[in-house]
Coordinates of C-alpha atoms in Angstrom, one line a residue:
Chain G
M17 CA -7.6 40.3 114.6
K18 CA -8.9 41.4 111.2
R19 CA -7.0 38.0 109.9
E20 CA -8.7 36.0 112.2
R21 CA -12.0 37.0 111.7
R22 CA -11.5 36.5 107.6
E23 CA -10.4 33.0 108.1
N24 CA -13.2 32.7 110.7
L25 CA -15.3 33.5 107.6
I26 CA -13.7 31.7 105.7
Q27 CA -13.8 28.8 107.6
K28 CA -17.6 29.1 107.9
I29 CA -18.7 29.5 104.4
F30 CA -16.4 26.6 103.6
C31 CA -18.7 24.6 106.4
L32 CA -21.8 25.7 104.2
F33 CA -20.6 24.4 101.4
S34 CA -19.8 21.0 102.9
M35 CA -23.0 21.1 104.8
L36 CA -24.4 21.7 101.3
S37 CA -23.8 18.5 99.9
I38 CA -25.6 16.7 102.9
L39 CA -28.4 18.6 102.0
F40 CA -28.3 17.2 98.4
L41 CA -28.1 13.6 99.7
L42 CA -31.2 14.5 102.5
G43 CA -33.5 15.7 99.6
I44 CA -32.6 13.3 96.8
V45 CA -33.3 10.4 99.8
I46 CA -36.2 12.2 100.9
V47 CA -37.8 12.5 96.7
L48 CA -36.7 8.6 95.9
F49 CA -38.6 7.8 98.9
K50 CA -41.4 10.1 98.4
E51 CA -41.9 9.3 94.8
G52 CA -40.8 5.5 95.3
L53 CA -42.8 4.1 98.1
P54 CA -46.4 4.7 96.3
I55 CA -45.6 1.5 94.4
F56 CA -45.6 -0.6 97.2
R57 CA -49.5 0.4 98.1
K58 CA -50.2 -1.7 94.5
I59 CA -47.8 -4.2 94.4
S60 CA -45.7 -6.0 97.9
L61 CA -42.1 -5.5 98.5
V62 CA -41.5 -9.4 98.0
K63 CA -43.6 -9.6 95.2
F64 CA -41.7 -6.6 93.5
L65 CA -38.2 -8.3 94.3
S66 CA -38.9 -11.6 93.1
G67 CA -41.4 -11.2 90.0
R68 CA -40.0 -12.7 87.0
L69 CA -42.0 -10.3 84.5
W70 CA -41.3 -6.7 83.9
Y71 CA -44.4 -5.4 81.9
P72 CA -44.9 -1.8 83.2
T73 CA -47.2 -0.7 80.6
Y74 CA -49.5 -2.9 79.8
E75 CA -53.2 -3.6 81.1
P76 CA -52.8 -5.0 84.0
P77 CA -48.8 -4.0 84.5
D78 CA -46.8 -6.3 85.9
F79 CA -43.8 -5.1 88.3
G80 CA -41.2 -7.7 88.8
I81 CA -37.6 -6.9 89.1
L82 CA -35.9 -9.9 89.5
P83 CA -34.8 -10.1 85.7
L84 CA -33.4 -6.6 86.4
L85 CA -31.7 -7.7 89.7
L86 CA -30.1 -10.4 88.5
G87 CA -29.3 -8.5 85.3
S88 CA -27.3 -6.2 87.4
L89 CA -26.0 -8.5 89.7
W90 CA -24.5 -10.5 86.4
V91 CA -22.8 -8.3 84.6
T92 CA -21.2 -6.7 87.9
L93 CA -20.1 -9.6 88.8
G94 CA -18.9 -10.5 85.4
A95 CA -16.8 -7.0 85.7
L96 CA -15.3 -7.6 88.7
I97 CA -14.1 -11.0 87.7
I98 CA -12.1 -8.6 84.7
A99 CA -11.1 -6.1 87.2
V100 CA -10.2 -7.6 90.4
P101 CA -7.1 -9.4 89.1
L102 CA -6.0 -6.5 85.9
G103 CA -6.4 -3.7 88.8
V104 CA -4.9 -5.3 91.8
S105 CA -2.2 -6.6 89.7
A106 CA -1.4 -3.2 88.4
A107 CA -1.3 -1.8 91.7
I108 CA 1.4 -4.0 93.3
Y109 CA 3.3 -3.8 89.9
I110 CA 3.0 0.0 90.6
S111 CA 3.6 0.4 94.2
E112 CA 5.9 -2.8 94.1
A113 CA 8.0 -3.4 91.3
A114 CA 7.6 -0.3 88.6
Q115 CA 10.4 2.0 88.2
P116 CA 9.3 5.6 89.3
R117 CA 9.5 6.2 85.1
I118 CA 7.1 3.6 84.5
K119 CA 5.1 4.6 87.6
G120 CA 5.1 8.1 86.5
L121 CA 3.6 7.1 83.3
I122 CA 1.5 3.9 84.4
K123 CA -0.7 5.6 87.0
P124 CA -1.9 8.7 85.1
V125 CA -2.5 6.5 81.9
I126 CA -4.8 4.0 84.6
E127 CA -6.6 7.0 85.8
L128 CA -7.4 8.7 82.7
L129 CA -9.1 5.8 82.2
A130 CA -11.9 7.0 84.6
G131 CA -12.1 10.6 83.0
I132 CA -13.7 8.8 79.8
P133 CA -17.4 9.6 79.9
S134 CA -19.1 6.5 80.1
V135 CA -21.2 7.2 76.8
V136 CA -17.6 7.0 75.0
Y137 CA -17.4 3.4 76.6
G138 CA -20.7 2.6 74.9
F139 CA -20.3 3.7 71.6
F140 CA -16.8 1.7 71.6
G141 CA -18.7 -1.5 73.3
M142 CA -21.1 -1.5 70.1
V143 CA -19.1 -0.7 67.6
I144 CA -16.1 -2.5 68.5
V145 CA -16.2 -4.7 71.2
A146 CA -20.2 -6.3 70.5
P147 CA -19.5 -7.5 66.9
W148 CA -15.5 -8.8 67.9
V149 CA -17.9 -10.9 70.6
Q150 CA -20.5 -11.8 68.1
N151 CA -18.1 -13.1 65.7
F152 CA -15.6 -14.4 67.5
F153 CA -18.1 -17.0 70.0
G154 CA -20.5 -17.3 67.2
L155 CA -23.2 -15.8 68.8
P156 CA -26.6 -14.5 67.4
V157 CA -25.8 -11.0 68.6
G158 CA -23.2 -9.5 70.5
L159 CA -24.7 -6.9 72.9
N160 CA -24.7 -9.5 76.2
A161 CA -23.8 -9.6 79.7
F162 CA -20.7 -10.7 78.0
T163 CA -19.7 -7.7 76.2
A164 CA -21.1 -5.2 79.2
S165 CA -18.9 -7.0 82.0
I166 CA -15.9 -6.5 79.7
L167 CA -16.9 -2.7 79.1
L168 CA -17.4 -2.5 82.9
G169 CA -14.4 -3.7 84.3
I170 CA -12.4 -1.5 82.0
M171 CA -14.7 1.6 83.9
A172 CA -14.0 0.1 87.0
I173 CA -10.4 -0.7 86.8
P174 CA -9.0 3.4 88.0
T175 CA -10.8 2.7 90.9
I176 CA -9.4 -0.5 91.7
T177 CA -6.7 0.3 91.1
S178 CA -6.0 3.8 92.4
I179 CA -7.3 2.9 96.0
S180 CA -5.6 -0.7 96.7
E181 CA -2.1 1.7 95.2
D182 CA -2.9 3.9 97.9
A183 CA -3.7 0.9 100.6
I184 CA -0.3 -1.0 99.4
S185 CA 1.8 1.8 99.3
S186 CA 0.4 3.0 102.9
V187 CA 1.9 -0.1 104.5
P188 CA 4.6 0.9 106.5
K189 CA 8.1 0.2 105.9
S190 CA 9.2 -1.4 108.9
F191 CA 6.5 -4.3 108.0
K192 CA 8.9 -5.1 104.8
E193 CA 12.1 -4.2 106.6
A194 CA 10.8 -7.2 109.3
S195 CA 10.6 -9.3 106.2
Y196 CA 13.7 -9.1 104.6
A197 CA 15.6 -9.2 107.9
L198 CA 14.0 -12.3 108.3
G199 CA 15.9 -13.6 105.0
A200 CA 12.6 -13.0 102.6
N201 CA 13.0 -11.8 99.3
R202 CA 10.9 -9.2 97.0
W203 CA 8.0 -11.8 96.0
E204 CA 8.1 -13.4 99.3
T205 CA 7.7 -10.1 100.6
T206 CA 5.1 -8.7 98.6
V207 CA 2.8 -11.7 98.5
K208 CA 2.7 -12.8 101.9
I209 CA 3.5 -9.3 103.5
T210 CA 2.2 -6.6 102.1
V211 CA -0.7 -7.7 100.3
P212 CA -2.1 -9.5 103.7
A213 CA -1.3 -6.5 105.5
A214 CA -3.4 -4.4 102.6
A215 CA -5.7 -6.6 102.1
S216 CA -8.3 -4.6 103.6
G217 CA -7.6 -1.7 102.0
I218 CA -7.7 -3.3 98.4
S219 CA -11.2 -5.1 99.8
T220 CA -12.3 -1.4 100.5
A221 CA -11.4 -0.9 96.6
I222 CA -13.1 -3.7 95.3
I223 CA -16.1 -3.2 96.6
L224 CA -16.3 0.6 95.4
G225 CA -15.3 -0.8 92.2
M226 CA -18.1 -2.7 92.0
G227 CA -20.3 0.0 93.3
R228 CA -19.3 1.8 90.1
A229 CA -20.2 -1.5 87.9
V230 CA -23.5 -1.8 89.4
G231 CA -24.1 1.7 89.1
E232 CA -22.5 2.6 85.6
T233 CA -26.0 3.3 83.4
M234 CA -24.9 4.6 79.9
T235 CA -22.8 1.8 79.0
V236 CA -24.8 -0.6 80.2
L237 CA -28.0 1.0 78.2
M238 CA -26.1 1.0 75.2
V239 CA -24.1 -2.9 75.1
A240 CA -25.9 -4.6 77.6
G241 CA -28.8 -6.0 75.2
G242 CA -31.7 -5.1 77.4
A243 CA -33.7 -8.2 77.6
A244 CA -35.9 -8.2 80.9
V245 CA -35.5 -12.1 81.3
I246 CA -33.3 -13.9 83.8
P247 CA -30.2 -14.7 81.3
R248 CA -29.4 -18.5 80.7
S249 CA -25.9 -17.6 80.2
I250 CA -23.4 -15.2 80.1
F251 CA -23.8 -14.5 76.3
R252 CA -27.3 -13.5 76.2
P253 CA -28.6 -9.9 76.3
V254 CA -29.6 -8.6 79.7
R255 CA -31.0 -5.5 81.3
T256 CA -30.0 -4.2 84.6
M257 CA -31.9 -1.6 86.9
T258 CA -30.0 1.8 85.7
A259 CA -30.8 1.1 82.2
T260 CA -34.7 0.1 82.7
I261 CA -35.1 3.5 84.9
A262 CA -32.9 5.8 82.1
A263 CA -34.8 4.1 79.3
E264 CA -38.6 4.5 80.8
M265 CA -38.2 7.2 82.6
G266 CA -38.3 9.9 79.6
E267 CA -41.6 9.2 78.4
T268 CA -43.3 7.2 81.4
V269 CA -46.7 9.3 83.0
V270 CA -45.2 11.1 86.2
G271 CA -47.3 10.1 89.3
G272 CA -48.6 6.9 88.0
D273 CA -47.8 3.5 88.4
H274 CA -45.2 2.6 86.6
Y275 CA -43.5 6.2 87.6
H276 CA -43.2 5.2 90.9
A277 CA -42.2 1.6 89.8
L278 CA -39.2 3.1 88.4
F279 CA -38.1 4.9 91.5
A280 CA -38.7 2.0 93.5
I281 CA -36.2 0.4 91.7
A282 CA -34.1 3.6 92.6
I283 CA -34.2 3.1 96.1
V284 CA -33.3 -1.0 95.7
L285 CA -30.1 0.6 94.0
F286 CA -29.2 3.3 96.1
M287 CA -29.8 0.4 98.8
M288 CA -27.7 -1.5 97.4
T289 CA -24.7 1.7 96.8
L290 CA -25.5 2.3 100.6
V291 CA -25.0 -1.1 101.6
F292 CA -22.0 -1.7 99.4
N293 CA -20.5 2.1 100.9
I294 CA -20.8 0.9 104.4
I295 CA -18.8 -2.0 104.1
A296 CA -16.3 -0.5 101.9
D297 CA -15.7 2.2 104.8
L298 CA -15.7 -0.5 107.3
L299 CA -12.8 -2.6 105.9
A300 CA -11.4 0.9 105.3
Q301 CA -11.5 1.6 109.4
R302 CA -10.1 -1.9 110.2
F303 CA -7.4 -1.3 107.4
R304 CA -6.1 1.9 109.8
R305 CA -6.6 0.6 113.1
R306 CA -4.8 -2.5 111.8
L307 CA -1.9 -0.8 110.6
R308 CA -1.4 1.6 114.0
Chain W
M16 CA -8.4 33.1 98.3
K17 CA -9.9 36.6 98.2
R18 CA -10.0 36.0 94.5
M19 CA -11.5 32.9 94.9
I20 CA -14.4 34.6 96.3
L21 CA -14.5 36.7 94.0
Q22 CA -15.1 34.5 90.9
G23 CA -17.6 32.7 92.6
I24 CA -19.7 35.5 93.5
L25 CA -19.3 36.6 89.4
G26 CA -19.7 33.2 89.0
L27 CA -22.8 33.4 90.8
S28 CA -24.3 36.8 89.5
V29 CA -23.7 35.5 86.0
L30 CA -25.8 32.6 86.6
G31 CA -28.5 35.3 88.2
L32 CA -28.3 36.6 85.0
M33 CA -28.8 33.6 82.9
T34 CA -32.0 32.3 84.7
Q35 CA -33.2 35.7 84.5
G36 CA -32.8 35.5 81.0
I37 CA -35.0 32.3 80.8
C38 CA -37.9 34.0 82.7
A39 CA -38.1 36.9 80.4
E40 CA -40.3 35.6 77.7
S41 CA -42.0 37.3 74.3
N42 CA -39.6 36.4 71.8
R43 CA -38.1 33.1 73.3
L44 CA -40.0 29.7 72.5
V45 CA -39.7 26.6 74.5
I46 CA -40.3 23.0 72.7
Q47 CA -39.8 20.0 74.3
G48 CA -41.0 16.7 74.2
S49 CA -40.8 13.2 72.0
T50 CA -37.4 12.3 70.3
T51 CA -39.5 11.6 67.4
V52 CA -40.5 14.6 66.5
L53 CA -37.4 16.5 67.6
P54 CA -35.8 16.5 64.0
I55 CA -38.5 18.3 62.6
A56 CA -38.7 21.1 65.8
Q57 CA -35.1 21.4 65.9
N58 CA -34.6 22.3 62.0
C59 CA -38.0 23.8 61.6
A60 CA -36.4 26.2 64.6
E61 CA -32.9 26.8 62.9
V62 CA -34.7 27.7 59.7
F63 CA -37.5 30.1 61.7
M64 CA -34.5 31.7 63.8
Q65 CA -32.4 32.3 60.2
N66 CA -35.5 34.3 59.0
N67 CA -36.5 35.8 62.7
P68 CA -32.8 36.9 64.0
K69 CA -34.4 38.4 67.1
I70 CA -36.2 35.2 68.0
D71 CA -34.7 32.7 70.2
I72 CA -35.9 28.8 70.2
S73 CA -34.9 26.3 72.0
V74 CA -35.5 22.4 71.4
R75 CA -35.5 19.8 73.6
G76 CA -35.7 16.4 73.6
G77 CA -36.5 13.6 76.5
G78 CA -39.8 12.2 75.3
S79 CA -43.6 12.4 75.2
G80 CA -44.3 12.4 78.7
T81 CA -41.7 14.7 79.1
G82 CA -42.7 17.2 77.2
M83 CA -46.6 16.9 78.3
A84 CA -45.4 17.4 81.9
A85 CA -43.8 20.5 81.3
L86 CA -46.4 21.9 79.3
V87 CA -48.5 21.5 82.1
D88 CA -46.0 23.2 84.6
G89 CA -45.6 26.1 82.2
I90 CA -41.9 25.3 81.7
C91 CA -42.1 24.6 77.6
D92 CA -44.5 26.7 75.3
I93 CA -45.3 23.7 72.6
A94 CA -44.6 20.1 73.5
D95 CA -43.7 17.5 71.0
S96 CA -44.9 14.2 71.4
S97 CA -45.7 11.1 69.3
R98 CA -48.8 9.9 70.8
P99 CA -52.2 11.5 71.7
I100 CA -52.1 12.8 75.0
K101 CA -53.3 10.0 77.8
S102 CA -55.9 10.1 80.0
K103 CA -54.0 10.5 83.1
E104 CA -51.7 13.6 81.4
L105 CA -55.0 15.3 80.5
E106 CA -56.7 15.0 83.7
K107 CA -53.3 16.6 85.6
A108 CA -53.6 19.6 82.9
V109 CA -56.7 20.3 83.9
S110 CA -56.0 20.2 87.2
R111 CA -53.7 22.8 86.6
K112 CA -55.9 25.0 84.3
V113 CA -53.7 24.2 81.2
D114 CA -55.8 23.4 77.8
P115 CA -53.6 21.1 76.0
V116 CA -54.2 21.4 71.8
A117 CA -53.2 19.2 69.7
H118 CA -51.7 20.5 66.4
V119 CA -50.7 17.5 63.5
V120 CA -47.6 18.4 62.0
A121 CA -46.3 15.3 60.4
M122 CA -47.3 11.4 59.6
D123 CA -44.8 8.6 60.6
G124 CA -44.4 5.5 59.4
I125 CA -42.5 2.9 61.1
A126 CA -40.6 0.7 58.9
V127 CA -39.8 -2.9 59.8
I128 CA -36.2 -3.7 59.3
V129 CA -33.6 -6.1 59.1
N130 CA -29.9 -6.8 57.9
T131 CA -29.0 -6.6 54.5
S132 CA -28.1 -9.8 54.5
N133 CA -31.4 -11.5 55.1
P134 CA -33.7 -12.4 51.8
V135 CA -36.9 -12.4 53.7
S136 CA -38.4 -8.9 52.3
K137 CA -41.8 -9.2 53.5
L138 CA -43.9 -9.9 56.6
S139 CA -47.6 -10.2 57.3
L140 CA -48.5 -8.2 60.3
A141 CA -49.6 -11.7 61.8
Q142 CA -46.4 -13.0 61.4
L143 CA -44.8 -9.9 62.8
K144 CA -46.6 -10.4 65.9
N145 CA -45.9 -14.2 66.3
I146 CA -42.5 -12.7 66.3
Y147 CA -42.5 -10.0 69.1
T148 CA -44.8 -12.0 70.9
G149 CA -41.9 -15.2 71.3
K150 CA -44.6 -17.6 68.7
V151 CA -41.6 -17.8 66.4
S152 CA -37.9 -17.8 66.8
N153 CA -36.5 -18.9 63.8
W154 CA -36.1 -17.4 60.3
S155 CA -36.9 -20.8 58.6
Q156 CA -40.6 -20.4 60.2
L157 CA -40.9 -17.7 58.1
G158 CA -39.6 -18.8 54.5
G159 CA -35.7 -17.5 55.5
E160 CA -32.7 -19.4 56.5
N161 CA -32.1 -21.6 59.5
K162 CA -30.8 -18.7 62.0
E163 CA -32.0 -17.7 65.1
L164 CA -34.1 -14.7 65.4
V165 CA -32.8 -11.4 67.8
V166 CA -35.7 -9.6 68.4
I167 CA -35.0 -5.9 69.1
S168 CA -37.1 -4.0 70.5
R169 CA -37.9 -0.3 72.0
D170 CA -37.4 0.9 75.6
V171 CA -41.2 -0.2 76.7
A172 CA -42.3 3.9 77.2
S173 CA -40.9 5.1 74.3
G174 CA -43.5 6.5 71.8
T175 CA -41.9 4.4 68.6
Y176 CA -42.9 1.4 70.9
E177 CA -45.9 2.5 72.3
C178 CA -47.1 3.0 68.5
F179 CA -45.5 0.0 67.2
S180 CA -47.3 -2.4 69.8
K181 CA -50.8 -1.0 69.2
L182 CA -50.7 -1.1 65.7
A183 CA -48.6 -3.9 65.3
L184 CA -49.1 -6.0 68.2
K185 CA -52.9 -4.7 68.8
K186 CA -51.0 -4.6 72.7
A187 CA -50.2 -7.7 72.8
R188 CA -47.0 -8.3 75.6
V189 CA -43.5 -8.4 73.8
R190 CA -41.4 -11.4 74.5
P191 CA -39.2 -10.7 77.4
D192 CA -36.4 -11.7 75.6
A193 CA -36.7 -9.2 72.9
L194 CA -33.6 -6.7 73.1
L195 CA -34.3 -3.3 74.3
Q196 CA -32.4 -0.4 73.0
A197 CA -32.9 3.1 74.0
S198 CA -33.1 5.0 70.3
N199 CA -34.1 4.9 66.6
A200 CA -30.4 5.0 66.0
A201 CA -29.4 2.2 68.4
V202 CA -31.7 0.2 66.7
L203 CA -30.5 0.9 63.2
S204 CA -26.7 0.4 64.0
T205 CA -27.9 -3.6 65.4
V206 CA -30.0 -4.4 63.3
K207 CA -27.0 -3.2 61.0
R208 CA -24.5 -5.3 62.6
T209 CA -26.2 -8.1 63.3
K210 CA -27.3 -10.7 60.8
G211 CA -30.3 -12.8 62.4
A212 CA -31.5 -8.9 63.7
I213 CA -35.4 -7.8 63.2
G214 CA -36.5 -4.3 64.5
Y215 CA -38.5 -1.1 64.0
V216 CA -37.6 2.4 63.3
G217 CA -39.7 5.6 62.6
M218 CA -39.5 5.8 58.6
G219 CA -36.8 9.2 58.9
Y220 CA -34.3 6.6 60.2
L221 CA -34.9 3.8 57.3
S222 CA -31.3 4.2 55.2
S223 CA -29.4 2.2 53.2
D224 CA -27.5 0.2 56.0
V225 CA -30.6 -2.0 56.5
K226 CA -33.7 -3.5 54.7
G227 CA -37.3 -2.1 55.0
L228 CA -39.9 -5.4 54.8
S229 CA -43.0 -4.6 53.0
V230 CA -45.7 -5.1 55.5
D231 CA -49.3 -6.7 54.3
G232 CA -47.9 -6.3 50.6
V233 CA -47.1 -2.7 51.1
R234 CA -43.9 -1.3 51.1
P235 CA -43.2 1.6 54.0
S236 CA -43.0 4.9 51.9
I237 CA -44.0 8.3 51.8
E238 CA -47.0 7.2 49.5
T239 CA -48.3 4.4 51.2
V240 CA -48.3 6.1 54.3
Q241 CA -49.6 9.1 53.0
K242 CA -52.2 6.9 51.2
G243 CA -52.9 5.6 54.6
T244 CA -52.7 2.0 53.1
Y245 CA -49.3 1.3 55.1
P246 CA -50.3 -0.3 58.0
I247 CA -48.2 0.8 60.7
S248 CA -48.4 5.0 60.7
R249 CA -49.6 7.5 62.6
P250 CA -49.5 11.4 63.0
L251 CA -46.9 13.6 65.3
F252 CA -48.1 15.5 67.5
M253 CA -47.1 19.3 69.0
Y254 CA -49.3 20.8 71.8
T255 CA -49.9 23.9 73.2
N256 CA -51.4 25.0 75.7
G257 CA -55.1 26.8 74.6
K258 CA -55.0 27.6 71.0
P259 CA -51.6 29.3 70.1
K260 CA -50.9 32.7 70.6
G261 CA -47.8 34.8 69.4
L262 CA -45.0 33.3 69.0
A263 CA -46.4 29.6 69.2
K264 CA -48.9 30.2 66.6
D265 CA -46.0 31.7 64.3
F266 CA -43.8 28.7 65.0
I267 CA -46.6 26.1 64.1
D268 CA -48.4 27.8 61.3
F269 CA -44.4 27.5 59.9
V270 CA -44.5 24.1 60.7
L271 CA -47.3 23.1 59.2
S272 CA -46.6 25.8 55.7
E273 CA -45.0 24.2 53.0
D274 CA -41.4 25.2 53.8
G275 CA -42.2 23.5 57.3
Q276 CA -43.8 20.7 55.1
R277 CA -40.8 20.6 53.0
I278 CA -38.6 20.0 56.4
V279 CA -40.8 17.1 57.3
G280 CA -39.7 15.6 54.2
K281 CA -36.1 16.2 54.7
Q282 CA -36.4 14.5 57.8
G283 CA -37.3 11.4 56.8
F284 CA -41.0 11.8 57.8
V285 CA -44.1 11.8 55.9
S286 CA -45.6 15.3 54.9
L287 CA -49.0 15.9 55.5
K288 CA -50.0 17.2 51.7

């Protein structure tokens, strides 16, 4: 009886803790909208999203976030081009081909990549990658969308690899056995059976990786260059939404238009990652249903 | 399990004690604000605490706006700022019954810097304005090599940017394709590594890694800022709520003293005398 009561109490405590995160999320959303929505009294949503000029501190100010939105999308897309092939093939190798000893080495190392603070990536990018990109391509400046994409790509690999790997290794053994029984070799089985069966799980991984890249702040602030123009090429400096918020929030007047506009950018970002997460979740559900 | 709960309770009570420590005032001073003023406040605080071991000063950056907001909210005792208070901030302060009083603690010149390989060594204010507003985009138009200009600016809300924009650009809009860097150190490092780059940093960050340009024929130096001949210079402030009392007064007096001003100079800023 005593034990039962104790377990009950512990359960309640843990329930409270898990409710706390919902509470935090709710608090963040409320603050975000409370501080962000007032800007739309000054400028319409369409103008905010499609304006090409971001001059928040001038008189009169311009609050157009199209360059920032595109900047975020460009570096995210670039990061995916790098991270998806590398991350997914690493996952296939780890779960299908690697010997247990190698697997035991690679998996933790890749996961370690996720543990490196983003400012370290940024520093590495600024000091090593950017000068290299600048010299190799003969560019006027190495801080650009390309450099940012490389770094964000590396940062997204652990997310993509570890979730894809989970998806691939949870494909039931019976699928593979059936394939082998029909005379397929290991390569054919992997490419035609295992990976397609895990496809929605891999898509989840990619979308979560995308969320990681679009929300990354410190690294892009340091290496993307930060020019608030619609980029003419991938080798031009770009500014992302996250970098704008991080760079400008510190010195803005609390309660001013600029402050509200920065929160409105945060709403846009929040919506984007929310959509990513919902899609990822739907795909993951589909994946589980298909395997059943 | 029991141990975990115990640890949790212990952790919470430690946290409680810590927050109580923050609330207990008297020999504690909190300074917050401009990252430009940060090295001055930090070093002065270190020396001040060495001289007065019982006193605890915590110095934070965050930016002029953050410092001013903290002063209005009563979170800090001294707000560092690299610009005078804005009218909106003053309104807010008055509505909260806070009376911000300014103390000029140092002078800061903004040095215009280029890569050491760049042959150009002087620019006029007008040329500088043309560069930053986008009328000029190649060094050959400024008497240099045929090289694309890489214009580096600061985030539009930083104090250094605001000062540069006011004094050098007369509030004209910076070209949208200018690179944004979030700190003086980042501007310095980018200019050091980029041949065609031009940027601006607080005088305290000028080093042999880059070349400081003469503006309107005046070299960026301590003498020219003190004399007021260097065109891009500004005062740096510490704000207190009302006339400074107690510890805040002692600290500001220290910053303004000979020792304090020596620290100002050591940090690469320009002392008042």
